[in-house]
Amino acid sequence: MEKTILVFGANGNLGSHFVNQALEAGYKIKAFLYSAKSYEHANNPNVEVVQGDATNYDDVAKAVSGVDIVVSCIGNSPKKKIYIMAKAYDNIMLAASTQTKPPRALMISSIGIGGSSWLVKFLLQQIGGKEGFADFEKAEKRVLEEKDVPFVAIRPAGLMDKQGKGKYRIINKPTIFFPKFIARADVAKFFVDCLSDTSFDGKAVMIQGA
C-alpha cells in the first residue's frame, strides 16, 4: 500500500529536496504550503496541495487527518524575527496524537540543541539570535516529550546548498566542535531513509556531511 507523506514547508530549501526524493522513491505527497501559488508540483498526480498556516491548529489538524507520516521541514525567519517553530510543532504533535492511528513524525531540528554542542549553540545564537534558537529548543522539547506519536528529531550540522553526495554520517555523541557541514539534499536523503527505517524512532539524531 502506498504511504502518504504530509510535508510542512514542502516548497522550502530543504522541503523541496525531500519532496523530489520522496516522489522518486514512490511515495504520495500532501504538500502543506503557506502559499500554494506557482508550486512546481501542483499538477503532479501524486501530489495533493494543501494551503494553510502551521501556527493555526485547525489548518494543521485537517491536513494531518489520514496521512501515514508527517515530515516537517519548516524553519524560523530570524531576519524578519518570525519564530513559528514551537507553535507549529505543538500543533503538529497534538494533531497527530489525536488520530486513531497516529502517523510517524520526522521533524527537523538543529545541532546544538539538547546539549549536543555548546559551541554550535553559542554560534547559532550569535547568527540567528537567542530568541530564535530558544524557539527551536522549545519546538524540539515538545517533540521529545510526545508519548503517543512515533517521532524522529533530526539535528543536522551546518546546512549547505551545494550538490549532495547522496550520503551522510551519524554523530553518535555530543561534540564540542562544529561538525562537517551537510548539503540540504543529503539531509533530505536521511529523511527519506527514515520513511522506511524505524530504528531511530523516539530519538534525536545528529547528522553531518560524509
Coordinates of C-alpha atoms in Angstrom, one line a residue:
M1 CA 0.0 0.0 0.0
E2 CA 1.3 3.4 -0.9
K3 CA 2.1 5.7 2.0
T4 CA 1.0 9.3 2.0
I5 CA 3.5 11.8 3.4
L6 CA 2.4 15.2 4.7
V7 CA 5.2 17.7 4.3
F8 CA 5.3 21.0 6.1
G9 CA 7.5 23.5 4.3
A10 CA 7.3 21.5 1.1
N11 CA 8.5 24.4 -1.1
G12 CA 11.4 25.5 1.2
N13 CA 15.1 24.9 0.6
L14 CA 15.0 21.6 2.5
G15 CA 11.5 20.6 1.8
S16 CA 11.8 20.8 -2.0
H17 CA 14.7 18.4 -1.9
F18 CA 12.7 16.0 0.3
V19 CA 9.6 16.1 -1.9
N20 CA 11.6 15.4 -5.1
Q21 CA 13.4 12.5 -3.5
A22 CA 10.3 11.1 -1.9
L23 CA 8.4 11.2 -5.2
E24 CA 11.3 9.4 -6.9
A25 CA 11.0 6.7 -4.2
G26 CA 7.3 6.2 -5.0
Y27 CA 5.6 8.0 -2.1
K28 CA 2.5 10.1 -2.4
I29 CA 2.9 13.7 -1.1
K30 CA 0.5 16.0 0.6
A31 CA 2.3 19.4 0.4
F32 CA 1.3 21.8 3.2
L33 CA 2.1 25.3 2.0
Y34 CA 1.5 28.8 3.4
S35 CA 1.2 30.0 -0.2
A36 CA 0.5 27.4 -2.9
K37 CA 1.0 30.0 -5.7
S38 CA 3.1 28.6 -8.6
Y39 CA 4.0 25.4 -6.7
E40 CA 6.2 23.3 -9.0
H41 CA 4.4 20.0 -8.3
A42 CA 0.8 21.4 -8.4
N43 CA -0.1 19.3 -11.4
N44 CA 1.7 16.1 -10.3
P45 CA -1.0 13.4 -9.8
N46 CA 1.0 12.1 -6.8
V47 CA 0.9 15.4 -5.0
E48 CA -2.0 17.0 -3.1
V49 CA -1.5 20.6 -2.3
V50 CA -2.9 22.0 0.9
Q51 CA -2.7 25.7 1.7
G52 CA -2.6 26.6 5.4
D53 CA -0.8 28.1 8.3
A54 CA 1.2 25.8 10.5
T55 CA 0.5 28.0 13.5
N56 CA -3.2 27.5 13.0
Y57 CA -4.3 24.3 14.7
D58 CA -7.4 23.8 12.6
D59 CA -5.4 24.0 9.4
V60 CA -2.9 21.5 10.7
A61 CA -5.5 19.1 12.1
K62 CA -7.3 18.9 8.7
A63 CA -4.0 18.3 6.9
V64 CA -2.8 15.6 9.3
S65 CA -6.0 13.5 9.1
G66 CA -5.5 10.2 7.2
V67 CA -1.7 10.5 6.5
D68 CA 0.8 7.8 7.3
I69 CA 3.9 10.0 8.1
V70 CA 4.3 13.7 8.9
V71 CA 7.5 15.4 7.8
S72 CA 8.4 18.9 9.0
C73 CA 11.0 21.0 7.1
I74 CA 9.8 24.4 8.3
G75 CA 12.1 26.9 10.0
N76 CA 12.1 30.3 11.5
S77 CA 13.0 33.6 9.8
P78 CA 15.5 35.3 12.1
K79 CA 16.0 38.3 9.7
K80 CA 12.3 39.0 9.9
K81 CA 12.1 38.0 13.6
I82 CA 9.4 35.5 12.8
Y83 CA 9.5 32.5 15.1
I84 CA 6.9 29.8 14.4
M85 CA 8.7 26.5 15.2
A86 CA 7.4 26.0 18.8
K87 CA 3.8 26.8 17.9
A88 CA 3.8 24.8 14.7
Y89 CA 5.4 21.8 16.4
D90 CA 2.9 21.8 19.2
N91 CA 0.1 21.9 16.6
I92 CA 1.6 19.1 14.6
M93 CA 2.2 16.8 17.5
L94 CA -1.2 17.4 19.1
A95 CA -3.0 16.9 15.8
A96 CA -1.0 13.7 15.2
S97 CA -1.7 12.3 18.7
T98 CA -5.5 12.7 18.2
Q99 CA -5.6 10.3 15.2
T100 CA -6.9 6.8 15.7
K101 CA -3.6 5.6 14.3
P102 CA -1.1 8.4 14.9
P103 CA 1.3 9.0 12.0
R104 CA 5.0 8.9 12.5
A105 CA 6.6 12.3 12.7
L106 CA 10.0 13.2 11.2
M107 CA 10.9 16.7 12.5
I108 CA 13.7 19.0 11.6
S109 CA 15.7 20.4 14.5
S110 CA 19.3 21.6 14.8
I111 CA 22.6 20.5 16.2
G112 CA 23.4 22.5 19.3
I113 CA 20.1 21.7 20.9
G114 CA 19.8 19.4 23.9
G115 CA 23.5 19.8 24.9
S116 CA 24.7 18.3 21.6
S117 CA 27.3 21.1 21.1
W118 CA 27.6 24.1 23.3
L119 CA 29.9 25.8 20.7
V120 CA 27.4 25.3 17.9
K121 CA 24.6 26.6 20.2
F122 CA 26.7 29.7 21.0
L123 CA 27.5 30.4 17.3
L124 CA 23.9 29.9 16.2
Q125 CA 22.7 32.3 18.9
Q126 CA 25.1 34.9 17.6
I127 CA 24.0 34.3 14.0
G128 CA 20.2 34.0 14.4
G129 CA 19.7 35.5 17.8
K130 CA 18.9 33.9 21.2
E131 CA 15.2 34.2 20.7
G132 CA 15.2 32.2 17.5
F133 CA 17.3 29.5 19.0
A134 CA 15.2 29.3 22.1
D135 CA 12.1 28.8 19.9
F136 CA 13.9 25.9 18.2
E137 CA 14.7 24.4 21.6
K138 CA 11.1 24.7 22.7
A139 CA 10.0 23.1 19.5
E140 CA 12.2 20.1 19.9
K141 CA 11.4 19.7 23.5
R142 CA 7.7 19.4 22.5
V143 CA 8.6 16.6 20.1
L144 CA 10.8 14.7 22.6
E145 CA 8.0 14.8 25.3
E146 CA 5.4 13.3 23.0
K147 CA 4.2 9.9 24.2
D148 CA 1.6 8.9 21.6
V149 CA 3.4 9.8 18.3
P150 CA 6.4 7.9 17.0
F151 CA 9.0 10.5 16.1
V152 CA 12.5 11.3 15.0
A153 CA 14.0 14.7 15.7
I154 CA 16.7 15.3 13.1
R155 CA 19.6 17.6 14.1
P156 CA 21.7 18.4 11.1
A157 CA 25.1 20.2 11.2
G158 CA 25.5 23.4 9.3
L159 CA 23.4 23.4 6.1
M160 CA 24.8 24.0 2.6
D161 CA 23.1 24.5 -0.8
K162 CA 25.9 22.6 -2.6
Q163 CA 25.2 19.4 -4.6
G164 CA 24.5 16.5 -2.3
K165 CA 26.7 13.4 -2.1
G166 CA 23.8 11.0 -1.5
K167 CA 25.1 10.1 1.9
Y168 CA 25.6 11.4 5.4
R169 CA 27.2 10.5 8.7
I170 CA 25.5 9.9 12.1
I171 CA 27.1 11.7 15.1
N172 CA 26.8 9.3 18.0
K173 CA 27.7 11.6 20.9
P174 CA 27.7 15.3 21.7
T175 CA 30.6 17.2 20.2
I176 CA 32.4 20.4 21.2
F177 CA 33.5 21.2 17.7
F178 CA 31.4 22.2 14.7
P179 CA 30.7 19.1 12.7
K180 CA 31.2 18.8 9.0
F181 CA 28.6 20.9 7.1
I182 CA 26.0 18.9 5.2
A183 CA 24.1 19.6 1.9
R184 CA 20.4 20.1 2.3
A185 CA 19.9 17.3 -0.3
D186 CA 21.7 14.9 2.0
V187 CA 19.6 15.9 5.0
A188 CA 16.6 15.2 2.7
K189 CA 18.0 11.8 2.0
F190 CA 18.2 11.0 5.7
F191 CA 14.5 12.0 6.0
V192 CA 13.6 9.7 3.1
D193 CA 15.6 6.8 4.5
C194 CA 13.7 7.3 7.8
L195 CA 10.4 6.9 6.0
S196 CA 11.0 3.1 5.9
D197 CA 13.7 2.8 8.6
T198 CA 12.2 3.0 12.1
S199 CA 15.4 2.3 14.0
F200 CA 15.7 6.0 15.0
D201 CA 12.1 6.3 16.3
G202 CA 11.9 8.0 19.7
K203 CA 15.3 9.6 19.3
A204 CA 17.0 12.9 18.4
V205 CA 19.6 12.1 15.8
M206 CA 22.6 14.3 14.8
I207 CA 23.9 14.1 11.2
Q208 CA 26.8 15.7 9.3
G209 CA 28.3 15.6 5.9
A210 CA 30.0 12.4 4.8

